[in-house]
PDB file of C-alpha atoms and ligand atoms in Angstrom:
ATOM      1  CA  MET U   1      69.784 117.693 124.307  1.00 44.00           C
ATOM      2  CA  SER U   2      72.386 117.422 121.596  1.00 48.00           C
ATOM      3  CA  ASN U   3      74.988 120.058 120.759  1.00 44.00           C
ATOM      4  CA  GLU U   4      73.102 120.625 117.545  1.00 43.00           C
ATOM      5  CA  GLU U   5      70.359 122.424 119.465  1.00 53.00           C
ATOM      6  CA  PHE U   6      72.850 124.871 120.959  1.00 67.00           C
ATOM      7  CA  SER U   7      74.793 125.954 117.904  1.00 91.00           C
ATOM      8  CA  PRO U   8      73.604 126.651 114.368  1.00 96.00           C
ATOM      9  CA  VAL U   9      74.365 124.366 111.450  1.00 98.00           C
ATOM     10  CA  LEU U  10      74.428 125.396 107.809  1.00 98.00           C
ATOM     11  CA  THR U  11      74.265 122.419 105.464  1.00 98.00           C
ATOM     12  CA  ILE U  12      75.466 122.589 101.866  1.00 98.00           C
ATOM     13  CA  ASP U  13      74.762 119.465  99.834  1.00 98.00           C
ATOM     14  CA  GLY U  14      75.080 118.791  96.153  1.00 97.00           C
ATOM     15  CA  PRO U  15      76.883 116.782  93.485  1.00 95.00           C
ATOM     16  CA  GLY U  16      80.668 116.696  93.099  1.00 90.00           C
ATOM     17  CA  GLY U  17      82.334 119.689  91.491  1.00 89.00           C
ATOM     18  CA  ALA U  18      79.489 122.131  92.215  1.00 94.00           C
ATOM     19  CA  GLY U  19      81.782 124.346  94.306  1.00 93.00           C
ATOM     20  CA  LYS U  20      80.542 123.241  97.743  1.00 95.00           C
ATOM     21  CA  GLY U  21      84.059 122.830  99.110  1.00 93.00           C
ATOM     22  CA  THR U  22      85.145 126.337  98.170  1.00 93.00           C
ATOM     23  CA  VAL U  23      81.922 127.993  99.335  1.00 97.00           C
ATOM     24  CA  CYS U  24      81.912 126.074 102.637  1.00 97.00           C
ATOM     25  CA  GLN U  25      85.512 127.078 103.350  1.00 94.00           C
ATOM     26  CA  LEU U  26      84.773 130.737 102.602  1.00 95.00           C
ATOM     27  CA  VAL U  27      81.637 130.812 104.786  1.00 97.00           C
ATOM     28  CA  ALA U  28      83.353 128.993 107.671  1.00 95.00           C
ATOM     29  CA  LYS U  29      86.289 131.400 107.530  1.00 93.00           C
ATOM     30  CA  LYS U  30      84.074 134.469 107.293  1.00 96.00           C
ATOM     31  CA  LEU U  31      81.982 133.450 110.310  1.00 97.00           C
ATOM     32  CA  GLY U  32      84.673 131.649 112.332  1.00 95.00           C
ATOM     33  CA  TRP U  33      82.495 128.516 112.292  1.00 96.00           C
ATOM     34  CA  HIS U  34      83.688 124.904 112.243  1.00 95.00           C
ATOM     35  CA  LEU U  35      83.798 123.041 108.946  1.00 96.00           C
ATOM     36  CA  LEU U  36      82.828 119.445 108.245  1.00 97.00           C
ATOM     37  CA  ASP U  37      84.083 118.052 104.931  1.00 96.00           C
ATOM     38  CA  SER U  38      82.062 114.831 105.125  1.00 97.00           C
ATOM     39  CA  GLY U  39      83.272 113.687 101.694  1.00 96.00           C
ATOM     40  CA  ALA U  40      86.783 113.535 103.168  1.00 97.00           C
ATOM     41  CA  LEU U  41      85.573 110.928 105.684  1.00 98.00           C
ATOM     42  CA  TYR U  42      84.296 108.685 102.873  1.00 98.00           C
ATOM     43  CA  ARG U  43      87.502 109.275 100.934  1.00 97.00           C
ATOM     44  CA  LEU U  44      89.592 108.438 104.046  1.00 98.00           C
ATOM     45  CA  THR U  45      87.583 105.268 104.604  1.00 98.00           C
ATOM     46  CA  ALA U  46      88.203 104.202 101.001  1.00 98.00           C
ATOM     47  CA  LEU U  47      91.921 105.011 101.294  1.00 98.00           C
ATOM     48  CA  ALA U  48      92.196 103.117 104.597  1.00 98.00           C
ATOM     49  CA  ALA U  49      90.543 100.092 102.971  1.00 98.00           C
ATOM     50  CA  ARG U  50      93.073 100.177 100.129  1.00 97.00           C
ATOM     51  CA  LEU U  51      96.004 100.607 102.543  1.00 97.00           C
ATOM     52  CA  HIS U  52      94.866  97.689 104.696  1.00 97.00           C
ATOM     53  CA  GLY U  53      94.028  95.444 101.746  1.00 98.00           C
ATOM     54  CA  VAL U  54      90.311  95.375 102.583  1.00 98.00           C
ATOM     55  CA  ALA U  55      87.965  94.800  99.628  1.00 98.00           C
ATOM     56  CA  LEU U  56      85.646  97.781  99.038  1.00 98.00           C
ATOM     57  CA  GLU U  57      82.668  95.406  98.925  1.00 97.00           C
ATOM     58  CA  ASP U  58      83.456  93.910 102.348  1.00 98.00           C
ATOM     59  CA  GLU U  59      80.845  95.986 104.198  1.00 98.00           C
ATOM     60  CA  VAL U  60      81.553  94.769 107.736  1.00 98.00           C
ATOM     61  CA  SER U  61      85.322  95.290 107.517  1.00 98.00           C
ATOM     62  CA  VAL U  62      85.066  98.659 105.740  1.00 98.00           C
ATOM     63  CA  ALA U  63      82.552  99.833 108.371  1.00 98.00           C
ATOM     64  CA  MET U  64      84.970  98.734 111.099  1.00 98.00           C
ATOM     65  CA  LEU U  65      87.721 100.826 109.475  1.00 98.00           C
ATOM     66  CA  ALA U  66      85.329 103.787 109.190  1.00 98.00           C
ATOM     67  CA  LYS U  67      84.393 103.580 112.851  1.00 97.00           C
ATOM     68  CA  HIS U  68      88.000 103.485 114.010  1.00 97.00           C
ATOM     69  CA  LEU U  69      89.596 105.892 111.516  1.00 97.00           C
ATOM     70  CA  ASP U  70      92.715 107.345 113.128  1.00 97.00           C
ATOM     71  CA  VAL U  71      92.454 110.779 111.544  1.00 97.00           C
ATOM     72  CA  GLN U  72      93.327 114.350 112.412  1.00 95.00           C
ATOM     73  CA  PHE U  73      92.094 117.483 110.643  1.00 94.00           C
ATOM     74  CA  ILE U  74      94.708 120.178 111.220  1.00 93.00           C
ATOM     75  CA  PRO U  75      93.652 123.708 110.168  1.00 86.00           C
ATOM     76  CA  GLN U  76      96.299 125.497 108.084  1.00 85.00           C
ATOM     77  CA  GLU U  77      96.639 129.016 106.697  1.00 80.00           C
ATOM     78  CA  LYS U  78      95.092 127.696 103.491  1.00 78.00           C
ATOM     79  CA  GLY U  79      92.720 124.750 103.921  1.00 81.00           C
ATOM     80  CA  VAL U  80      93.092 121.777 106.254  1.00 89.00           C
ATOM     81  CA  GLN U  81      95.846 119.198 106.547  1.00 94.00           C
ATOM     82  CA  ILE U  82      94.469 115.663 106.820  1.00 97.00           C
ATOM     83  CA  VAL U  83      96.559 113.071 108.638  1.00 98.00           C
ATOM     84  CA  LEU U  84      95.606 109.386 108.513  1.00 98.00           C
ATOM     85  CA  GLU U  85      97.478 107.004 110.808  1.00 97.00           C
ATOM     86  CA  GLY U  86     100.275 109.557 111.167  1.00 97.00           C
ATOM     87  CA  GLU U  87     100.684 110.176 107.409  1.00 97.00           C
ATOM     88  CA  ASP U  88      99.722 113.375 105.612  1.00 97.00           C
ATOM     89  CA  VAL U  89      97.144 112.197 103.059  1.00 97.00           C
ATOM     90  CA  SER U  90      95.716 115.627 102.169  1.00 95.00           C
ATOM     91  CA  LEU U  91      96.580 115.141  98.499  1.00 91.00           C
ATOM     92  CA  ASP U  92      96.259 111.328  98.312  1.00 94.00           C
ATOM     93  CA  ILE U  93      92.530 111.450  99.075  1.00 96.00           C
ATOM     94  CA  ARG U  94      91.806 113.996  96.319  1.00 89.00           C
ATOM     95  CA  THR U  95      92.512 111.776  93.310  1.00 87.00           C
ATOM     96  CA  GLU U  96      89.685 110.811  90.949  1.00 84.00           C
ATOM     97  CA  GLN U  97      90.456 107.160  91.741  1.00 91.00           C
ATOM     98  CA  ILE U  98      89.848 107.645  95.475  1.00 95.00           C
ATOM     99  CA  ALA U  99      86.721 109.693  94.664  1.00 90.00           C
ATOM    100  CA  GLY U 100      85.375 106.685  92.761  1.00 90.00           C
ATOM    101  CA  TYR U 101      86.219 104.289  95.612  1.00 96.00           C
ATOM    102  CA  ALA U 102      84.648 106.731  98.117  1.00 96.00           C
ATOM    103  CA  SER U 103      81.424 106.746  96.132  1.00 92.00           C
ATOM    104  CA  LYS U 104      81.411 102.923  96.351  1.00 95.00           C
ATOM    105  CA  VAL U 105      81.966 102.666 100.119  1.00 97.00           C
ATOM    106  CA  ALA U 106      79.451 105.511 100.627  1.00 95.00           C
ATOM    107  CA  ALA U 107      76.711 103.249  99.264  1.00 94.00           C
ATOM    108  CA  LEU U 108      77.225 100.747 102.123  1.00 96.00           C
ATOM    109  CA  PRO U 109      74.672 101.323 104.939  1.00 97.00           C
ATOM    110  CA  GLU U 110      76.983 100.086 107.725  1.00 98.00           C
ATOM    111  CA  VAL U 111      79.710 102.472 106.608  1.00 98.00           C
ATOM    112  CA  ARG U 112      77.315 105.441 106.639  1.00 97.00           C
ATOM    113  CA  ASP U 113      76.123 104.394 110.063  1.00 98.00           C
ATOM    114  CA  ALA U 114      79.697 104.093 111.353  1.00 98.00           C
ATOM    115  CA  LEU U 115      80.459 107.683 110.286  1.00 98.00           C
ATOM    116  CA  LEU U 116      77.280 109.256 111.669  1.00 98.00           C
ATOM    117  CA  ALA U 117      78.396 110.000 115.242  1.00 95.00           C
ATOM    118  CA  ARG U 118      81.776 111.295 114.057  1.00 96.00           C
ATOM    119  CA  GLN U 119      80.053 113.746 111.711  1.00 97.00           C
ATOM    120  CA  ARG U 120      77.560 114.950 114.347  1.00 97.00           C
ATOM    121  CA  ALA U 121      80.404 115.583 116.791  1.00 95.00           C
ATOM    122  CA  PHE U 122      81.573 118.428 114.507  1.00 96.00           C
ATOM    123  CA  SER U 123      78.539 120.479 115.577  1.00 97.00           C
ATOM    124  CA  GLU U 124      79.996 122.816 118.162  1.00 96.00           C
ATOM    125  CA  ALA U 125      79.662 126.500 119.054  1.00 96.00           C
ATOM    126  CA  PRO U 126      79.809 129.017 117.506  1.00 96.00           C
ATOM    127  CA  GLY U 127      78.434 127.097 114.491  1.00 97.00           C
ATOM    128  CA  LEU U 128      79.100 124.529 111.800  1.00 98.00           C
ATOM    129  CA  VAL U 129      79.206 124.547 108.023  1.00 98.00           C
ATOM    130  CA  ALA U 130      78.565 120.973 106.864  1.00 98.00           C
ATOM    131  CA  ASP U 131      79.534 119.998 103.314  1.00 98.00           C
ATOM    132  CA  GLY U 132      78.270 116.753 101.767  1.00 97.00           C
ATOM    133  CA  ARG U 133      75.486 114.802 100.114  1.00 96.00           C
ATOM    134  CA  ASP U 134      73.134 114.039 103.023  1.00 97.00           C
ATOM    135  CA  MET U 135      73.929 116.797 105.518  1.00 98.00           C
ATOM    136  CA  GLY U 136      70.453 118.361 105.248  1.00 98.00           C
ATOM    137  CA  THR U 137      68.501 115.149 104.687  1.00 97.00           C
ATOM    138  CA  VAL U 138      70.081 112.820 107.291  1.00 97.00           C
ATOM    139  CA  VAL U 139      73.046 113.936 109.374  1.00 98.00           C
ATOM    140  CA  PHE U 140      71.739 117.404 110.357  1.00 98.00           C
ATOM    141  CA  SER U 141      68.091 117.097 109.343  1.00 97.00           C
ATOM    142  CA  GLU U 142      67.157 119.756 111.937  1.00 96.00           C
ATOM    143  CA  ALA U 143      69.588 122.363 110.570  1.00 97.00           C
ATOM    144  CA  PRO U 144      67.996 125.825 110.323  1.00 97.00           C
ATOM    145  CA  VAL U 145      69.577 126.682 106.944  1.00 98.00           C
ATOM    146  CA  LYS U 146      70.029 124.172 104.131  1.00 98.00           C
ATOM    147  CA  ILE U 147      71.423 124.828 100.685  1.00 98.00           C
ATOM    148  CA  TYR U 148      71.469 122.427  97.740  1.00 98.00           C
ATOM    149  CA  LEU U 149      74.209 123.646  95.413  1.00 98.00           C
ATOM    150  CA  THR U 150      74.274 122.267  91.917  1.00 97.00           C
ATOM    151  CA  ALA U 151      75.491 123.016  88.369  1.00 97.00           C
ATOM    152  CA  SER U 152      75.341 121.190  85.043  1.00 97.00           C
ATOM    153  CA  ALA U 153      77.627 118.147  84.724  1.00 97.00           C
ATOM    154  CA  GLU U 154      79.534 119.887  81.892  1.00 97.00           C
ATOM    155  CA  GLU U 155      80.177 122.982  84.009  1.00 96.00           C
ATOM    156  CA  ARG U 156      81.273 120.825  86.965  1.00 96.00           C
ATOM    157  CA  ALA U 157      83.671 118.878  84.725  1.00 96.00           C
ATOM    158  CA  LYS U 158      85.099 122.166  83.466  1.00 95.00           C
ATOM    159  CA  ARG U 159      85.594 123.432  87.028  1.00 92.00           C
ATOM    160  CA  ARG U 160      87.326 120.170  88.074  1.00 89.00           C
ATOM    161  CA  PHE U 161      89.560 120.327  85.008  1.00 92.00           C
ATOM    162  CA  LEU U 162      90.607 123.909  85.810  1.00 91.00           C
ATOM    163  CA  GLN U 163      91.112 123.033  89.484  1.00 84.00           C
ATOM    164  CA  LEU U 164      93.467 120.187  88.477  1.00 83.00           C
ATOM    165  CA  ARG U 165      95.312 122.429  86.046  1.00 90.00           C
ATOM    166  CA  GLU U 166      95.866 124.936  88.869  1.00 87.00           C
ATOM    167  CA  LYS U 167      97.577 122.140  90.786  1.00 80.00           C
ATOM    168  CA  GLY U 168      99.741 121.402  87.746  1.00 85.00           C
ATOM    169  CA  VAL U 169      97.821 118.238  86.802  1.00 80.00           C
ATOM    170  CA  GLU U 170      96.728 117.906  83.177  1.00 86.00           C
ATOM    171  CA  GLY U 171      93.333 116.137  83.292  1.00 86.00           C
ATOM    172  CA  ASP U 172      91.258 114.651  80.477  1.00 93.00           C
ATOM    173  CA  ILE U 173      88.012 116.644  80.418  1.00 95.00           C
ATOM    174  CA  VAL U 174      86.014 113.903  78.648  1.00 96.00           C
ATOM    175  CA  GLN U 175      87.151 111.363  81.247  1.00 94.00           C
ATOM    176  CA  ILE U 176      86.376 113.803  84.084  1.00 93.00           C
ATOM    177  CA  LEU U 177      82.853 114.339  82.712  1.00 95.00           C
ATOM    178  CA  GLN U 178      82.313 110.583  82.456  1.00 95.00           C
ATOM    179  CA  ASP U 179      83.547 110.072  86.045  1.00 92.00           C
ATOM    180  CA  ILE U 180      81.288 112.875  87.322  1.00 93.00           C
ATOM    181  CA  MET U 181      78.237 111.426  85.579  1.00 95.00           C
ATOM    182  CA  GLN U 182      78.997 107.927  86.845  1.00 93.00           C
ATOM    183  CA  ARG U 183      79.401 109.208  90.415  1.00 91.00           C
ATOM    184  CA  ASP U 184      76.196 111.295  90.200  1.00 93.00           C
ATOM    185  CA  GLU U 185      74.341 108.205  89.077  1.00 94.00           C
ATOM    186  CA  ARG U 186      75.689 106.151  91.995  1.00 91.00           C
ATOM    187  CA  ASP U 187      75.223 108.904  94.623  1.00 91.00           C
ATOM    188  CA  MET U 188      71.678 109.782  93.490  1.00 94.00           C
ATOM    189  CA  ASN U 189      70.355 106.283  93.066  1.00 94.00           C
ATOM    190  CA  ARG U 190      71.760 104.417  96.056  1.00 91.00           C
ATOM    191  CA  GLU U 191      69.185 103.078  98.490  1.00 92.00           C
ATOM    192  CA  ILE U 192      70.565 104.732 101.587  1.00 92.00           C
ATOM    193  CA  ALA U 193      70.834 108.515 101.985  1.00 91.00           C
ATOM    194  CA  PRO U 194      70.781 109.246  98.244  1.00 93.00           C
ATOM    195  CA  LEU U 195      71.888 112.649  97.036  1.00 94.00           C
ATOM    196  CA  LYS U 196      68.777 114.825  96.827  1.00 95.00           C
ATOM    197  CA  PRO U 197      67.720 118.231  98.129  1.00 97.00           C
ATOM    198  CA  ALA U 198      66.149 118.291 101.597  1.00 97.00           C
ATOM    199  CA  LYS U 199      62.487 119.375 101.428  1.00 97.00           C
ATOM    200  CA  ASP U 200      63.369 122.646 103.148  1.00 97.00           C
ATOM    201  CA  ALA U 201      66.588 123.326 101.199  1.00 98.00           C
ATOM    202  CA  LEU U 202      67.167 126.374  99.035  1.00 98.00           C
ATOM    203  CA  ILE U 203      68.246 125.113  95.612  1.00 98.00           C
ATOM    204  CA  VAL U 204      71.058 127.139  94.074  1.00 98.00           C
ATOM    205  CA  GLU U 205      71.726 126.390  90.403  1.00 97.00           C
ATOM    206  CA  SER U 206      75.228 127.790  89.958  1.00 97.00           C
ATOM    207  CA  THR U 207      76.062 126.940  86.325  1.00 97.00           C
ATOM    208  CA  ASN U 208      76.139 130.633  85.430  1.00 97.00           C
ATOM    209  CA  MET U 209      77.167 132.012  88.824  1.00 97.00           C
ATOM    210  CA  THR U 210      80.543 133.031  90.226  1.00 95.00           C
ATOM    211  CA  ILE U 211      81.707 131.789  93.638  1.00 95.00           C
ATOM    212  CA  GLU U 212      81.164 135.327  94.992  1.00 97.00           C
ATOM    213  CA  GLN U 213      77.552 135.276  93.826  1.00 98.00           C
ATOM    214  CA  VAL U 214      76.982 131.886  95.482  1.00 98.00           C
ATOM    215  CA  LEU U 215      78.589 133.172  98.665  1.00 98.00           C
ATOM    216  CA  ASP U 216      76.223 136.163  98.579  1.00 98.00           C
ATOM    217  CA  VAL U 217      73.178 133.903  98.303  1.00 98.00           C
ATOM    218  CA  VAL U 218      74.362 131.786 101.256  1.00 98.00           C
ATOM    219  CA  MET U 219      75.067 134.828 103.443  1.00 98.00           C
ATOM    220  CA  THR U 220      71.679 136.352 102.560  1.00 98.00           C
ATOM    221  CA  GLU U 221      69.970 133.093 103.537  1.00 98.00           C
ATOM    222  CA  LEU U 222      71.833 133.017 106.873  1.00 98.00           C
ATOM    223  CA  LYS U 223      70.802 136.630 107.548  1.00 97.00           C
ATOM    224  CA  ARG U 224      67.186 135.962 106.531  1.00 97.00           C
ATOM    225  CA  ASN U 225      67.160 133.237 109.188  1.00 95.00           C
ATOM    226  CA  GLN U 226      68.821 135.564 111.703  1.00 93.00           C
ATOM    227  CA  LEU U 227      71.810 133.285 112.178  1.00 93.00           C
ATOM    228  CA  VAL U 228      74.331 136.017 111.470  1.00 91.00           C
TER     229      VAL U 228
HETATM  230  O1  LIG A 301      82.360 115.489  98.181  1.00 51.50           O
HETATM  231  P1  LIG A 301      83.401 114.424  97.764  1.00 51.50           P
HETATM  232  O2  LIG A 301      83.643 114.418  96.276  1.00 51.50           O
HETATM  233  O3  LIG A 301      84.672 114.543  98.548  1.00 51.50           O
HETATM  234  O4  LIG A 301      82.734 113.023  98.166  1.00 51.50           O
HETATM  235  C1  LIG A 301      83.321 111.791  97.818  1.00 51.50           C
HETATM  236  C2  LIG A 301      82.248 110.713  97.752  1.00 51.50           C
HETATM  237  O5  LIG A 301      81.720 110.496  99.061  1.00 51.50           O
HETATM  238  C3  LIG A 301      81.059 111.053  96.864  1.00 51.50           C
HETATM  239  O6  LIG A 301      81.057 110.326  95.653  1.00 51.50           O
HETATM  240  C4  LIG A 301      79.846 110.637  97.643  1.00 51.50           C
HETATM  241  C5  LIG A 301      80.316 110.339  99.022  1.00 51.50           C
HETATM  242  N1  LIG A 301      79.692 111.192 100.035  1.00 51.50           N
HETATM  243  C6  LIG A 301      78.500 110.768 100.577  1.00 51.50           C
HETATM  244  O7  LIG A 301      77.964 109.757 100.167  1.00 51.50           O
HETATM  245  N2  LIG A 301      77.931 111.471 101.587  1.00 51.50           N
HETATM  246  C7  LIG A 301      78.496 112.601 102.033  1.00 51.50           C
HETATM  247  N3  LIG A 301      77.903 113.268 103.026  1.00 51.50           N
HETATM  248  C8  LIG A 301      79.693 113.078 101.455  1.00 51.50           C
HETATM  249  C9  LIG A 301      80.269 112.346 100.447  1.00 51.50           C
END
């Protein structure tokens, strides 16, 4: 029996900028559950490929890097510090450029396969909140509670823009919207593990919702399933 059968998993999938990251962090903190930011693994793989001069199209070599990623996730007061090969890359992996590269390596079947076991290993007691694109459809297909969190592309671009501004980065909202739409297109139409709601997922359309309202919906769903 796998660990998954012993401890509950909540999956939250959806397109970039829908607020998954924030909601997952809040739920994990509230419940004292583990958190899997699966997007970070694709971002780290893309960054490692760039650092080692490996072409993003070189599936075998990128998959090798993914399998042997030397990474540590170190919980901090606020968020998680991510260390790749001894270097703090917490900020480096969050650029729009790395997001674009991550979306490219994420379309490679061998890379997805290489990251599967690492992702499943995050499922430990007392529970796991898994954030990604295929958490409910592939990685934790047996999870008892699945959410598909989405919002219009315009709203997601606005949220990204404001998030960047908070960090003191002045983004170009038109460019951000274009990048988001391009990434949606790639993530939703790839052959392997495309972004789509699991059949048993609750779809939450958050364009006109606050984070608190989304959090409420997630907690209600967990209670309805007697997980909390
Ligand atoms: O959630 P994010 O923006 O950090 O994800 C970066 C990219 O990684 C995104 O374009 C799609 C890919 N990804 C994926 O294919 N599967 C996941 N489970 C998580 C992310």
